Coordinates of C-alpha atoms in Angstrom, one line a residue:
X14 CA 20.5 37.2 -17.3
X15 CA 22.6 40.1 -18.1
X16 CA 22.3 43.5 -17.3
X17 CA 23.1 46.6 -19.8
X18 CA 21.8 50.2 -20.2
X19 CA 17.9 50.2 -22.0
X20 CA 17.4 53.6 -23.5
X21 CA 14.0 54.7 -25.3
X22 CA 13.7 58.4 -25.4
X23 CA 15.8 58.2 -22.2
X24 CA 18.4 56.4 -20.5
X25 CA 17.6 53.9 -17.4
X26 CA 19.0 50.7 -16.2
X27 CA 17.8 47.4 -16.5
X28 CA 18.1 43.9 -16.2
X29 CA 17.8 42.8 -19.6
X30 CA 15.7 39.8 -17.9
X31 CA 12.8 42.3 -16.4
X32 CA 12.9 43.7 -20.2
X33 CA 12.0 40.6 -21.5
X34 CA 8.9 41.2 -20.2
X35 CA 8.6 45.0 -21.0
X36 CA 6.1 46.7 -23.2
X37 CA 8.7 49.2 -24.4
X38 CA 11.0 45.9 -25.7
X39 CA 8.5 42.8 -27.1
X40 CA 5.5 44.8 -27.1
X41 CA 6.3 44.8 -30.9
X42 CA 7.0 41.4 -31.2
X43 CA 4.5 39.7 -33.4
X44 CA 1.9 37.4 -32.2
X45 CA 2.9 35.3 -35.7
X46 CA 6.3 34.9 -34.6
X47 CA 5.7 34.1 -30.8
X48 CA 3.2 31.3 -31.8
X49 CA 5.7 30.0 -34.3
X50 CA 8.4 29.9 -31.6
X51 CA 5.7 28.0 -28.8
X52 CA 5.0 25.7 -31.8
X53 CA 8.7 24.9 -31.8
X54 CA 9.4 25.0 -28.5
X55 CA 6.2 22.4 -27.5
X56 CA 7.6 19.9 -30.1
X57 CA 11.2 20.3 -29.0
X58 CA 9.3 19.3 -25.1
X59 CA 7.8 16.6 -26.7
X60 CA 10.4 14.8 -28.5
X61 CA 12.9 15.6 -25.7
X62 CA 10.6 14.2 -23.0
X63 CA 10.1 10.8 -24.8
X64 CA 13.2 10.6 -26.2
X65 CA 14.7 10.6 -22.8
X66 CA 12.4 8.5 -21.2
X67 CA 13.1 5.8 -23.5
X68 CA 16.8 6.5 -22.9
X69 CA 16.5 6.1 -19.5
X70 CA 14.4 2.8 -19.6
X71 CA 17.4 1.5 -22.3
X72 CA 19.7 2.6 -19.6
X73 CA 18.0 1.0 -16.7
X74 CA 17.7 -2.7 -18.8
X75 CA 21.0 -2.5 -20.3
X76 CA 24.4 -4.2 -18.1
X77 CA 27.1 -3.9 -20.6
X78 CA 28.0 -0.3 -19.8
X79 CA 29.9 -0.1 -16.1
X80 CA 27.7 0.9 -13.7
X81 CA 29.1 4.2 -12.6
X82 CA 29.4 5.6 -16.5
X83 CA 25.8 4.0 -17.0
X84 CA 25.3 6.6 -14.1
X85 CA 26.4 9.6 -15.3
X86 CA 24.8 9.1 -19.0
X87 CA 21.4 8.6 -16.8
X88 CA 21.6 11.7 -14.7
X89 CA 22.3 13.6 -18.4
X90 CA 19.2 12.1 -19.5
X91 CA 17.4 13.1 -16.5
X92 CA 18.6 16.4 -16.9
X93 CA 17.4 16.7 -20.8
X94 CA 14.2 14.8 -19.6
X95 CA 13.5 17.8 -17.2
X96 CA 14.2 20.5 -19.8
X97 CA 11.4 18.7 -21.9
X98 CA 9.3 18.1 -18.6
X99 CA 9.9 21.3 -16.8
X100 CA 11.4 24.4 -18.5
X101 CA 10.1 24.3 -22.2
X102 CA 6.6 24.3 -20.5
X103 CA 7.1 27.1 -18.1
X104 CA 9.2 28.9 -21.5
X105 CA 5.7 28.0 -23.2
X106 CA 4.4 29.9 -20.7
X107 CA 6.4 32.8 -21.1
X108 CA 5.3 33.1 -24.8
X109 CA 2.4 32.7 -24.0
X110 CA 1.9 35.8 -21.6
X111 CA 4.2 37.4 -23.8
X112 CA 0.9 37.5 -26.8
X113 CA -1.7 37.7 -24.1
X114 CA 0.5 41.0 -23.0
X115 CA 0.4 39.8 -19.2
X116 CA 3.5 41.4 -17.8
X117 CA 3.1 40.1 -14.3
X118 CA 2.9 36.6 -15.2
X119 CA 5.5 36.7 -17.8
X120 CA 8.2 38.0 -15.2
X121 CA 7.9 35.2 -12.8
X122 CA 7.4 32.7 -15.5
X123 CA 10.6 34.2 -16.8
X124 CA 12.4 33.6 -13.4
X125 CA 11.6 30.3 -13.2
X126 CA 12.9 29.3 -17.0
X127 CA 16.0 31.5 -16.3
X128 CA 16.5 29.4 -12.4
X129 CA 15.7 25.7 -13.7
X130 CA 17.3 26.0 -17.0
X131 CA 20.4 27.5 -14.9
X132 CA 20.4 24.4 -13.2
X133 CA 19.6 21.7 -15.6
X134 CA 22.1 22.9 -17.6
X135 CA 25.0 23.3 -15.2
X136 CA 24.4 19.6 -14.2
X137 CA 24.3 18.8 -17.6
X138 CA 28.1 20.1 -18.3
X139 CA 29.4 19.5 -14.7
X140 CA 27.8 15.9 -15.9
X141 CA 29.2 15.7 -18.9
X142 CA 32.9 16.8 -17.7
X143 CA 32.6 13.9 -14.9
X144 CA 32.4 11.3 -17.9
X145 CA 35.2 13.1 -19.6
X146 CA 37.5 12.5 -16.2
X147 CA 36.0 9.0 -16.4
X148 CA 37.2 8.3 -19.3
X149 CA 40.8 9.6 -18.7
X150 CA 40.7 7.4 -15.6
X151 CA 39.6 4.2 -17.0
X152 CA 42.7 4.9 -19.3
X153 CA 45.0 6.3 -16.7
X154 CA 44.4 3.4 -13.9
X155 CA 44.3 0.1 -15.9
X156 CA 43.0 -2.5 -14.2
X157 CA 42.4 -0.3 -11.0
X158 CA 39.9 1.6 -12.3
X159 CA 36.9 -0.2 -11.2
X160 CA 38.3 -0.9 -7.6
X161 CA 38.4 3.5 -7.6
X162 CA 35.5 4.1 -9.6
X163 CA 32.8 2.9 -7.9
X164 CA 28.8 3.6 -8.0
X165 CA 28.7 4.4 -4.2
X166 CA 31.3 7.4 -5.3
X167 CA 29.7 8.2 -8.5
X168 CA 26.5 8.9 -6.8
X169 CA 27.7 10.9 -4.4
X170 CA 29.5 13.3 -7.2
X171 CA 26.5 13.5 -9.1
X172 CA 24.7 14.1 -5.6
X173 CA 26.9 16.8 -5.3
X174 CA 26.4 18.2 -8.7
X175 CA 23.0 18.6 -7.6
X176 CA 23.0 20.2 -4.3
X177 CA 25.5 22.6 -5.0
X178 CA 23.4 23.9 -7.9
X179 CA 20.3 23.4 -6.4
X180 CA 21.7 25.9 -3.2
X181 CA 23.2 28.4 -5.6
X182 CA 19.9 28.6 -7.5
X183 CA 18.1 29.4 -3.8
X184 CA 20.5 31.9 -3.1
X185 CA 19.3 34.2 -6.4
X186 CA 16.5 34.7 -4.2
X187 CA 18.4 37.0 -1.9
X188 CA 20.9 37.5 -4.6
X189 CA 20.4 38.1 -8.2
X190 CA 23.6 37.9 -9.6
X191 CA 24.9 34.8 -7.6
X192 CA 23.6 31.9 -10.3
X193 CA 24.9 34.1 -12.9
X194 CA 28.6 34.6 -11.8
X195 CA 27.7 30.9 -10.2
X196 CA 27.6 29.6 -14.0
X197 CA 30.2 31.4 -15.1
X198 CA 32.7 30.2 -12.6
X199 CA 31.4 26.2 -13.4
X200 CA 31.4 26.9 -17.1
X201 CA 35.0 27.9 -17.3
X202 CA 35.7 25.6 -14.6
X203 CA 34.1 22.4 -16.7
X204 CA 35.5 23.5 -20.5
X205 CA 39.0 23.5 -19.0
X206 CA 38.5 20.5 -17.0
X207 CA 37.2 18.9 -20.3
X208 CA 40.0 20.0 -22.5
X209 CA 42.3 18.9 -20.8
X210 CA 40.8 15.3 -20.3
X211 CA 40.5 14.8 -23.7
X212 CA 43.7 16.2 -24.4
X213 CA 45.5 13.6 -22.2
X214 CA 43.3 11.0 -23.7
X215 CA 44.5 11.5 -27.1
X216 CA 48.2 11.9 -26.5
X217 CA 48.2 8.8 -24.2
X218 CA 46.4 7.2 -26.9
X219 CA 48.4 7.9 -29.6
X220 CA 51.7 7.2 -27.2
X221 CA 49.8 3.3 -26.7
X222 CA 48.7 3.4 -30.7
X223 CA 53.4 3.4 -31.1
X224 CA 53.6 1.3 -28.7
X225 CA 51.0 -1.3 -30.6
X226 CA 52.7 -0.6 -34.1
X227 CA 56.2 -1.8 -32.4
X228 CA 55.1 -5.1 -31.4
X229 CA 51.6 -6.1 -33.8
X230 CA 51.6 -9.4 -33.1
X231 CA 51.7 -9.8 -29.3
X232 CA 49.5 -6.6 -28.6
X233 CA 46.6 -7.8 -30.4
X234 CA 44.5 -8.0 -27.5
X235 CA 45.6 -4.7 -26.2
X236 CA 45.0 -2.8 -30.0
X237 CA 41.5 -4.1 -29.6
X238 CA 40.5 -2.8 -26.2
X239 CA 42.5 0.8 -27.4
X240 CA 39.9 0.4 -30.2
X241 CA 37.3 0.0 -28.1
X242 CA 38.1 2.3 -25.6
X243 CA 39.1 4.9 -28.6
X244 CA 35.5 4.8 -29.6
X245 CA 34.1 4.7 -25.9
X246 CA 35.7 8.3 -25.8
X247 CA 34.8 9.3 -29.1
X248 CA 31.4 8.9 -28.1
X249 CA 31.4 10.9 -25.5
X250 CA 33.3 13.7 -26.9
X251 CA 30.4 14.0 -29.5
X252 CA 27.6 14.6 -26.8
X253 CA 30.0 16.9 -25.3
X254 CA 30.8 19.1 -28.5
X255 CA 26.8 18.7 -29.5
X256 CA 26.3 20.5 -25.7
X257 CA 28.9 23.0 -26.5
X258 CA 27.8 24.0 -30.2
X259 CA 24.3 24.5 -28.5
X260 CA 25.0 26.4 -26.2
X261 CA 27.9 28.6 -27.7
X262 CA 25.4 31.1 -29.6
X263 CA 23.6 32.2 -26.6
X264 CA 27.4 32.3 -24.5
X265 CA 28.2 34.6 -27.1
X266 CA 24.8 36.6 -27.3
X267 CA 24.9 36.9 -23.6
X268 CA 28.2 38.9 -23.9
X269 CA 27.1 41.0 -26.5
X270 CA 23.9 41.9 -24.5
X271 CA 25.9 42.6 -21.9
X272 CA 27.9 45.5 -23.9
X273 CA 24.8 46.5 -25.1
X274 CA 23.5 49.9 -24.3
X275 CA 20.3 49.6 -26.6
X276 CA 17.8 46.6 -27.1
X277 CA 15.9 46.1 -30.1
X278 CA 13.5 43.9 -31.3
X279 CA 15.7 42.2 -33.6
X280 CA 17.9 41.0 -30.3
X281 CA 14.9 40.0 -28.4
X282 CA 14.4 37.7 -31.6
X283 CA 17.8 36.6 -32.0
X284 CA 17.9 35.6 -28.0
X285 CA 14.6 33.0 -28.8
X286 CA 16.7 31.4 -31.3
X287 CA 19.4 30.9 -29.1
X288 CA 17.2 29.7 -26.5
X289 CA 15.4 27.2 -29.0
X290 CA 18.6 25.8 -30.1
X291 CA 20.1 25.4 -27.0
X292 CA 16.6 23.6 -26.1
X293 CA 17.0 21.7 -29.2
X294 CA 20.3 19.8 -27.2
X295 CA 17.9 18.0 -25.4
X296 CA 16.0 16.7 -28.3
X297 CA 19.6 15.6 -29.5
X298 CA 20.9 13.9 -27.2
X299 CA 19.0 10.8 -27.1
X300 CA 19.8 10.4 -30.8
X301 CA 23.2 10.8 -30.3
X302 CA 23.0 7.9 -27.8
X303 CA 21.6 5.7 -30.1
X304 CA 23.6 6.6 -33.2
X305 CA 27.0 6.2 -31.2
X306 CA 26.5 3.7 -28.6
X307 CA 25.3 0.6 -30.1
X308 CA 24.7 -1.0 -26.5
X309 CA 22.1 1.8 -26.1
X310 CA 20.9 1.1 -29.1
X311 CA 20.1 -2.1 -29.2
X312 CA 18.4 -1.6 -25.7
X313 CA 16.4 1.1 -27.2
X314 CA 15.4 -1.2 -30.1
X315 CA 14.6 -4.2 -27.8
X316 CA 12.5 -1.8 -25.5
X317 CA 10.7 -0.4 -28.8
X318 CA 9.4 -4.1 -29.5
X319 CA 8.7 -4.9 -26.2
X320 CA 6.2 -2.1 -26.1
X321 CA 4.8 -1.5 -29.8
X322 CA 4.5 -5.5 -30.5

């Protein structure tokens, strides 16, 4: 992911990827602590496959939510389903030639958690900043908004989340920096995009929350749907900030590797932990849905009977 100067008895250069699966770097690491971090990492696969799934079934049967935000909290869940589905495994895989000390296996299984984690999580936050501009529209336009925000246009953004991903990942075959400074770009690109969503939202809704306290009686109707919409936000915000808290420690890690002119095996640990937690996002999310969005909730509940009694 980053490349830095490796030295052991001698200086060379190395992506700190390729090292990963280098004798001279994780040779040492204990076949205790790499079963204790497949154990972790199957469970996390587990829970984040079925907690998603049933997400996505509570999605699919429940019609409150308008149709194009229902759409872009599905395709998050997708995306969290597929970490569970498709990267843990092949990072399972990874450990697992990492014990059996198969160094050809381990690079391409390697490659392909570093590709499809690239792009599950860069639809993830380009995702999760769509909602955030959803919700500053539903705000900003009134009673417009669902004559501009339609499904047909939804999908094609999220469309469009996935192809231009899906093409950047194909071009690290011919070059290997081009999903790294890809994610970079879309990662500034979305935070700042996000910030200032919410940022708007708040102001605007503290400007409306005045404008309420001047006349109480005959904005009743319009304190409740501020309420509503208030929480609407509120809930999205905390997906959003459980996204960023995950994946801040391996952000910051990834910098520090990058100044790095020596590896340990201390770092190599510390980079699993990041990894794991920012795997553990997907575990979380569907919890989140069901602890902040009652609609959600009460589909999940409803779909729990239906298929247990």
């Amino acid at each position: 992911m980053s490349t830095a100067n490796f030295s052991s008895g001698g200086s060379h250069t190395k992506p700190f990827g390729e090292l990963l699966c280098s004798p001279s770097l994780v040779g040492g690491l204990q076949q205790q602590l790499s079963i204790c971090f497949l154990a972790v990492d199957i469970l996390l696969s587990i829970t984040a496959f079925a907690g998603n799934s049933l997400i996505l079934v509570a999605l699919h049967k429940e019609s409150c939510l308008h149709p194009p935000s229902k759409l872009l909290y599905r395709c998050l869940a997708t995306t969290d389903l597929l970490v569970g589905l498709v990267v843990q495994p092949l990072h399972a895989a990874y450990l697992i030639s990492v014990v059996q000390e198969q160094w050809s296996l381990c690079r391409y299984a390697y490659y392909a958690v570093f590709i499809t984690g690239s792009v599950l999580f860069l639809v993830s936050l380009m995702t999760m900043t769509a909602i955030s501009v959803d919700r500053l529209l539903a705000l900003m336009l009134g009673l417009r908004y669902k004559q501009i925000v339609t499904l047909k246009r939804t999908y094609i953004i999220v469309t469009t989340f996935w192809v231009f991903t899906l093409v950047a990942s194909l071009c690290e075959i011919f070059y290997r920096r081009i999903i790294l400074l890809y994610s970079r770009l879309v990662t500034s690109f979305c935070l700042i995009i996000s910030l200032a969503s919410y940022t708007k939202i708040f102001c605007t809704l503290r400007y409306h929350q005045a404008q309420v306290g001047d006349q109480q009686q005959s904005s009743q109707t319009k304190a409740q749907n501020m309420a509503r919409f208030r929480e609407a936000v509120y809930n999205a915000l905390w997906v959003e900030l459980a996204l960023v808290v995950c994946y801040v420690p391996i952000y910051v890690l990834g910098i520090v590797i990058t100044h790095t002119k020596k590896y340990s095996l201390l770092l190599v640990v510390t980079w699993e932990v990041t990894v794991t937690l920012l795997y553990f996002n997907s575990t979380l999310n569907p919890f989140l849905y069901c602890w902040k969005i009652s609609e959600v909730r009460q589909a999940v509940k409803h779909t729990i009977r239906q298929t247990f009694c």
